PDB file of C-alpha atoms in Angstrom:
ATOM      1  CA  MET A   1      53.261  47.688   9.604  1.00 48.00           C
ATOM      2  CA  ASP A   2      51.825  47.544  13.028  1.00 53.00           C
ATOM      3  CA  GLY A   3      49.495  44.871  11.756  1.00 56.00           C
ATOM      4  CA  LEU A   4      45.871  44.647  12.406  1.00 56.00           C
ATOM      5  CA  ARG A   5      45.234  41.894  14.890  1.00 66.00           C
ATOM      6  CA  MET A   6      41.996  39.940  14.507  1.00 54.00           C
ATOM      7  CA  SER A   7      40.684  37.045  16.446  1.00 60.00           C
ATOM      8  CA  PRO A   8      40.309  33.802  14.483  1.00 61.00           C
ATOM      9  CA  ARG A   9      36.525  34.088  14.803  1.00 57.00           C
ATOM     10  CA  ALA A  10      36.476  37.640  13.420  1.00 49.00           C
ATOM     11  CA  LEU A  11      38.709  36.557  10.553  1.00 48.00           C
ATOM     12  CA  LEU A  12      36.338  33.676   9.723  1.00 48.00           C
ATOM     13  CA  VAL A  13      33.271  35.939   9.767  1.00 47.00           C
ATOM     14  CA  LEU A  14      34.999  38.521   7.568  1.00 45.00           C
ATOM     15  CA  SER A  15      36.114  35.827   5.124  1.00 51.00           C
ATOM     16  CA  LEU A  16      32.625  34.359   4.863  1.00 46.00           C
ATOM     17  CA  CYS A  17      31.088  37.798   4.363  1.00 46.00           C
ATOM     18  CA  SER A  18      33.511  38.556   1.552  1.00 49.00           C
ATOM     19  CA  LEU A  19      32.647  35.293  -0.238  1.00 48.00           C
ATOM     20  CA  ALA A  20      28.872  35.676  -0.002  1.00 47.00           C
ATOM     21  CA  PRO A  21      28.520  38.264  -2.819  1.00 51.00           C
ATOM     22  CA  LEU A  22      30.373  35.910  -5.146  1.00 52.00           C
ATOM     23  CA  GLY A  23      27.691  33.257  -4.727  1.00 52.00           C
ATOM     24  CA  VAL A  24      30.124  30.903  -3.078  1.00 48.00           C
ATOM     25  CA  LEU A  25      27.912  30.563  -0.063  1.00 46.00           C
ATOM     26  CA  SER A  26      24.414  29.323  -0.454  1.00 46.00           C
ATOM     27  CA  ILE A  27      21.726  28.401   1.982  1.00 48.00           C
ATOM     28  CA  VAL A  28      20.655  24.828   1.593  1.00 49.00           C
ATOM     29  CA  GLN A  29      17.040  24.159   2.394  1.00 52.00           C
ATOM     30  CA  PRO A  30      16.315  20.692   3.731  1.00 53.00           C
ATOM     31  CA  ALA A  31      14.376  18.484   1.389  1.00 56.00           C
ATOM     32  CA  SER A  32      10.713  18.472   2.208  1.00 54.00           C
ATOM     33  CA  THR A  33       9.515  15.388   3.997  1.00 56.00           C
ATOM     34  CA  GLN A  34       6.701  13.679   2.200  1.00 59.00           C
ATOM     35  CA  VAL A  35       4.574  11.070   3.838  1.00 55.00           C
ATOM     36  CA  ILE A  36       3.728   8.395   1.349  1.00 59.00           C
ATOM     37  CA  ALA A  37       0.626   6.459   2.305  1.00 61.00           C
ATOM     38  CA  GLN A  38       1.183   2.740   2.252  1.00 67.00           C
ATOM     39  CA  ALA A  39      -1.586   1.046   0.333  1.00 87.00           C
ATOM     40  CA  LYS A  40      -3.591  -1.346   2.483  1.00 92.00           C
ATOM     41  CA  THR A  41      -5.205  -4.158   0.520  1.00 96.00           C
ATOM     42  CA  THR A  42      -7.871  -6.423   1.990  1.00 97.00           C
ATOM     43  CA  LEU A  43      -7.140 -10.054   1.185  1.00 98.00           C
ATOM     44  CA  GLU A  44      -9.865 -11.840   3.207  1.00 98.00           C
ATOM     45  CA  THR A  45     -12.505 -11.073   5.821  1.00 98.00           C
ATOM     46  CA  GLY A  46     -14.641 -12.940   8.310  1.00 98.00           C
ATOM     47  CA  SER A  47     -16.922 -12.582  11.328  1.00 99.00           C
ATOM     48  CA  PHE A  48     -16.213 -14.301  14.629  1.00 99.00           C
ATOM     49  CA  LYS A  49     -18.492 -17.064  15.902  1.00 98.00           C
ATOM     50  CA  LYS A  50     -18.818 -18.781  19.244  1.00 98.00           C
ATOM     51  CA  ALA A  51     -17.057 -22.089  19.821  1.00 97.00           C
ATOM     52  CA  GLU A  52     -16.420 -22.627  23.573  1.00 96.00           C
ATOM     53  CA  ALA A  53     -17.285 -19.026  24.509  1.00 97.00           C
ATOM     54  CA  PRO A  54     -19.030 -16.039  22.913  1.00 97.00           C
ATOM     55  CA  THR A  55     -16.655 -14.336  20.478  1.00 98.00           C
ATOM     56  CA  THR A  56     -17.755 -11.431  18.277  1.00 98.00           C
ATOM     57  CA  GLY A  57     -16.318  -8.887  15.874  1.00 99.00           C
ATOM     58  CA  LYS A  58     -14.744  -8.942  12.453  1.00 99.00           C
ATOM     59  CA  VAL A  59     -11.330 -10.070  11.240  1.00 99.00           C
ATOM     60  CA  THR A  60      -9.545  -8.844   8.128  1.00 99.00           C
ATOM     61  CA  ILE A  61      -6.376 -10.163   6.549  1.00 98.00           C
ATOM     62  CA  VAL A  62      -4.543  -7.279   4.910  1.00 98.00           C
ATOM     63  CA  SER A  63      -1.415  -6.663   2.900  1.00 97.00           C
ATOM     64  CA  GLU A  64       0.324  -3.455   3.949  1.00 96.00           C
ATOM     65  CA  GLY A  65       3.842  -2.066   3.636  1.00 94.00           C
ATOM     66  CA  GLY A  66       5.273  -5.305   2.280  1.00 93.00           C
ATOM     67  CA  GLY A  67       3.792  -7.459   5.043  1.00 97.00           C
ATOM     68  CA  ARG A  68       0.557  -9.296   5.749  1.00 98.00           C
ATOM     69  CA  PHE A  69      -1.440  -8.972   8.939  1.00 98.00           C
ATOM     70  CA  VAL A  70      -4.500 -10.333  10.725  1.00 99.00           C
ATOM     71  CA  GLU A  71      -6.514  -7.400  12.086  1.00 99.00           C
ATOM     72  CA  PHE A  72      -9.424  -7.517  14.527  1.00 99.00           C
ATOM     73  CA  ASP A  73     -11.877  -4.622  14.437  1.00 98.00           C
ATOM     74  CA  GLY A  74     -12.870  -2.491  17.416  1.00 98.00           C
ATOM     75  CA  ALA A  75     -15.955  -4.657  18.014  1.00 98.00           C
ATOM     76  CA  PHE A  76     -13.862  -7.765  18.708  1.00 99.00           C
ATOM     77  CA  SER A  77     -14.703  -9.386  22.042  1.00 98.00           C
ATOM     78  CA  THR A  78     -14.090 -12.765  23.637  1.00 98.00           C
ATOM     79  CA  THR A  79     -14.079 -14.265  27.117  1.00 97.00           C
ATOM     80  CA  ASP A  80     -11.496 -13.189  29.660  1.00 96.00           C
ATOM     81  CA  GLN A  81     -11.935 -16.479  31.548  1.00 94.00           C
ATOM     82  CA  ALA A  82      -9.648 -18.679  29.425  1.00 92.00           C
ATOM     83  CA  PRO A  83      -5.896 -18.570  30.098  1.00 90.00           C
ATOM     84  CA  ASP A  84      -3.108 -18.584  27.524  1.00 95.00           C
ATOM     85  CA  MET A  85      -5.184 -17.667  24.461  1.00 98.00           C
ATOM     86  CA  HIS A  86      -3.581 -17.509  21.025  1.00 98.00           C
ATOM     87  CA  VAL A  87      -4.555 -16.333  17.543  1.00 98.00           C
ATOM     88  CA  VAL A  88      -4.175 -19.054  14.921  1.00 98.00           C
ATOM     89  CA  LEU A  89      -4.653 -19.497  11.187  1.00 98.00           C
ATOM     90  CA  GLU A  90      -6.661 -22.683  10.747  1.00 97.00           C
ATOM     91  CA  PRO A  91      -6.891 -24.835   7.570  1.00 97.00           C
ATOM     92  CA  MET A  92     -10.583 -25.663   8.190  1.00 96.00           C
ATOM     93  CA  ALA A  93     -13.453 -23.167   8.004  1.00 97.00           C
ATOM     94  CA  THR A  94     -14.821 -24.687  11.226  1.00 96.00           C
ATOM     95  CA  PRO A  95     -11.873 -25.644  13.432  1.00 95.00           C
ATOM     96  CA  PRO A  96     -11.980 -28.632  15.790  1.00 92.00           C
ATOM     97  CA  GLN A  97     -12.995 -28.138  19.414  1.00 93.00           C
ATOM     98  CA  SER A  98      -9.522 -29.380  20.363  1.00 91.00           C
ATOM     99  CA  TYR A  99      -6.446 -30.425  18.408  1.00 86.00           C
ATOM    100  CA  LYS A 100      -5.072 -33.940  18.215  1.00 85.00           C
ATOM    101  CA  SER A 101      -1.917 -32.560  16.568  1.00 82.00           C
ATOM    102  CA  LEU A 102      -0.415 -29.087  16.875  1.00 81.00           C
ATOM    103  CA  ASN A 103       1.061 -29.199  13.370  1.00 83.00           C
ATOM    104  CA  GLY A 104      -1.935 -28.206  11.253  1.00 87.00           C
ATOM    105  CA  PHE A 105      -2.299 -24.519  12.110  1.00 95.00           C
ATOM    106  CA  VAL A 106      -0.129 -21.381  12.282  1.00 97.00           C
ATOM    107  CA  ASN A 107       0.125 -19.800  15.733  1.00 97.00           C
ATOM    108  CA  LEU A 108       0.361 -16.001  15.303  1.00 98.00           C
ATOM    109  CA  GLY A 109       1.000 -15.418  18.999  1.00 98.00           C
ATOM    110  CA  ARG A 110      -0.773 -14.692  22.254  1.00 98.00           C
ATOM    111  CA  LEU A 111      -4.039 -12.790  22.163  1.00 98.00           C
ATOM    112  CA  GLN A 112      -3.117  -9.158  22.914  1.00 98.00           C
ATOM    113  CA  LYS A 113      -6.370  -8.267  24.664  1.00 98.00           C
ATOM    114  CA  PHE A 114      -9.883  -9.630  25.138  1.00 98.00           C
ATOM    115  CA  LYS A 115     -11.650  -6.677  23.501  1.00 98.00           C
ATOM    116  CA  GLY A 116     -10.959  -4.185  20.760  1.00 98.00           C
ATOM    117  CA  ALA A 117      -8.830  -3.653  17.688  1.00 99.00           C
ATOM    118  CA  GLN A 118      -5.533  -5.502  17.389  1.00 98.00           C
ATOM    119  CA  LYS A 119      -3.061  -6.585  14.721  1.00 98.00           C
ATOM    120  CA  TYR A 120      -0.913  -9.716  14.254  1.00 99.00           C
ATOM    121  CA  PRO A 121       1.845 -10.134  11.633  1.00 99.00           C
ATOM    122  CA  ILE A 122       1.671 -13.196   9.398  1.00 98.00           C
ATOM    123  CA  PRO A 123       5.092 -14.821   8.893  1.00 97.00           C
ATOM    124  CA  ASP A 124       6.589 -14.649   5.407  1.00 95.00           C
ATOM    125  CA  GLY A 125       6.198 -17.833   3.407  1.00 94.00           C
ATOM    126  CA  ILE A 126       2.722 -18.693   4.720  1.00 96.00           C
ATOM    127  CA  ASP A 127       0.412 -19.651   1.842  1.00 96.00           C
ATOM    128  CA  LEU A 128      -2.878 -18.022   2.849  1.00 96.00           C
ATOM    129  CA  LYS A 129      -4.796 -20.160   0.336  1.00 96.00           C
ATOM    130  CA  LYS A 130      -4.312 -23.082   2.738  1.00 97.00           C
ATOM    131  CA  TYR A 131      -6.095 -21.379   5.648  1.00 98.00           C
ATOM    132  CA  LYS A 132      -9.870 -21.065   5.922  1.00 98.00           C
ATOM    133  CA  SER A 133     -10.385 -19.408   9.320  1.00 98.00           C
ATOM    134  CA  VAL A 134      -8.818 -17.372  12.105  1.00 98.00           C
ATOM    135  CA  SER A 135      -9.330 -18.909  15.539  1.00 98.00           C
ATOM    136  CA  ILE A 136      -8.928 -17.907  19.150  1.00 98.00           C
ATOM    137  CA  TRP A 137      -7.411 -20.958  20.807  1.00 97.00           C
ATOM    138  CA  CYS A 138      -6.737 -21.645  24.489  1.00 97.00           C
ATOM    139  CA  ARG A 139      -3.424 -23.483  24.486  1.00 95.00           C
ATOM    140  CA  MET A 140      -3.644 -24.584  28.129  1.00 95.00           C
ATOM    141  CA  ALA A 141      -7.064 -26.235  27.693  1.00 95.00           C
ATOM    142  CA  ASN A 142      -6.498 -27.105  24.008  1.00 95.00           C
ATOM    143  CA  ALA A 143      -9.874 -25.552  23.202  1.00 96.00           C
ATOM    144  CA  THR A 144     -11.119 -23.377  20.363  1.00 97.00           C
ATOM    145  CA  ILE A 145     -12.780 -20.379  22.024  1.00 98.00           C
ATOM    146  CA  GLY A 146     -14.092 -18.701  18.864  1.00 98.00           C
ATOM    147  CA  TYR A 147     -13.367 -18.565  15.143  1.00 98.00           C
ATOM    148  CA  ALA A 148     -14.000 -16.549  11.996  1.00 99.00           C
ATOM    149  CA  PRO A 149     -14.399 -18.356   8.656  1.00 99.00           C
ATOM    150  CA  LEU A 150     -12.600 -16.396   5.926  1.00 98.00           C
ATOM    151  CA  LYS A 151     -14.123 -15.278   2.630  1.00 95.00           C
TER     152      LYS A 151
END
């Protein structure tokens, strides 16, 4: 037999075509992607007050996606004249003007911006029942710039 010569590719295509009517081949559709909304629960809220400088806006502590966060609303505003400002959880509703010890509060990090919405993660293991306000604190001057008592 002067055999029929086929390229390997042609042989593969022919083989696949012969198997298709037998139901051996099937088209697999990718699973649909569903976006599941993470529930956001408000734990506490407060409104900023002036300490060393005018500070306005609202703060909310939320639980979301397995974590807890301090969120400032879009109306948040504080001075841009103080260097090295940080966001802290404070055990007193009205924090001191300056700290004698740096052990009583939780520093959530540097202030991201002087105006507008922003979000800060709260470390795991922090007992929020111990904290009564969120403060904007100037580390360099050891001064409370503004604060929001929590309710």
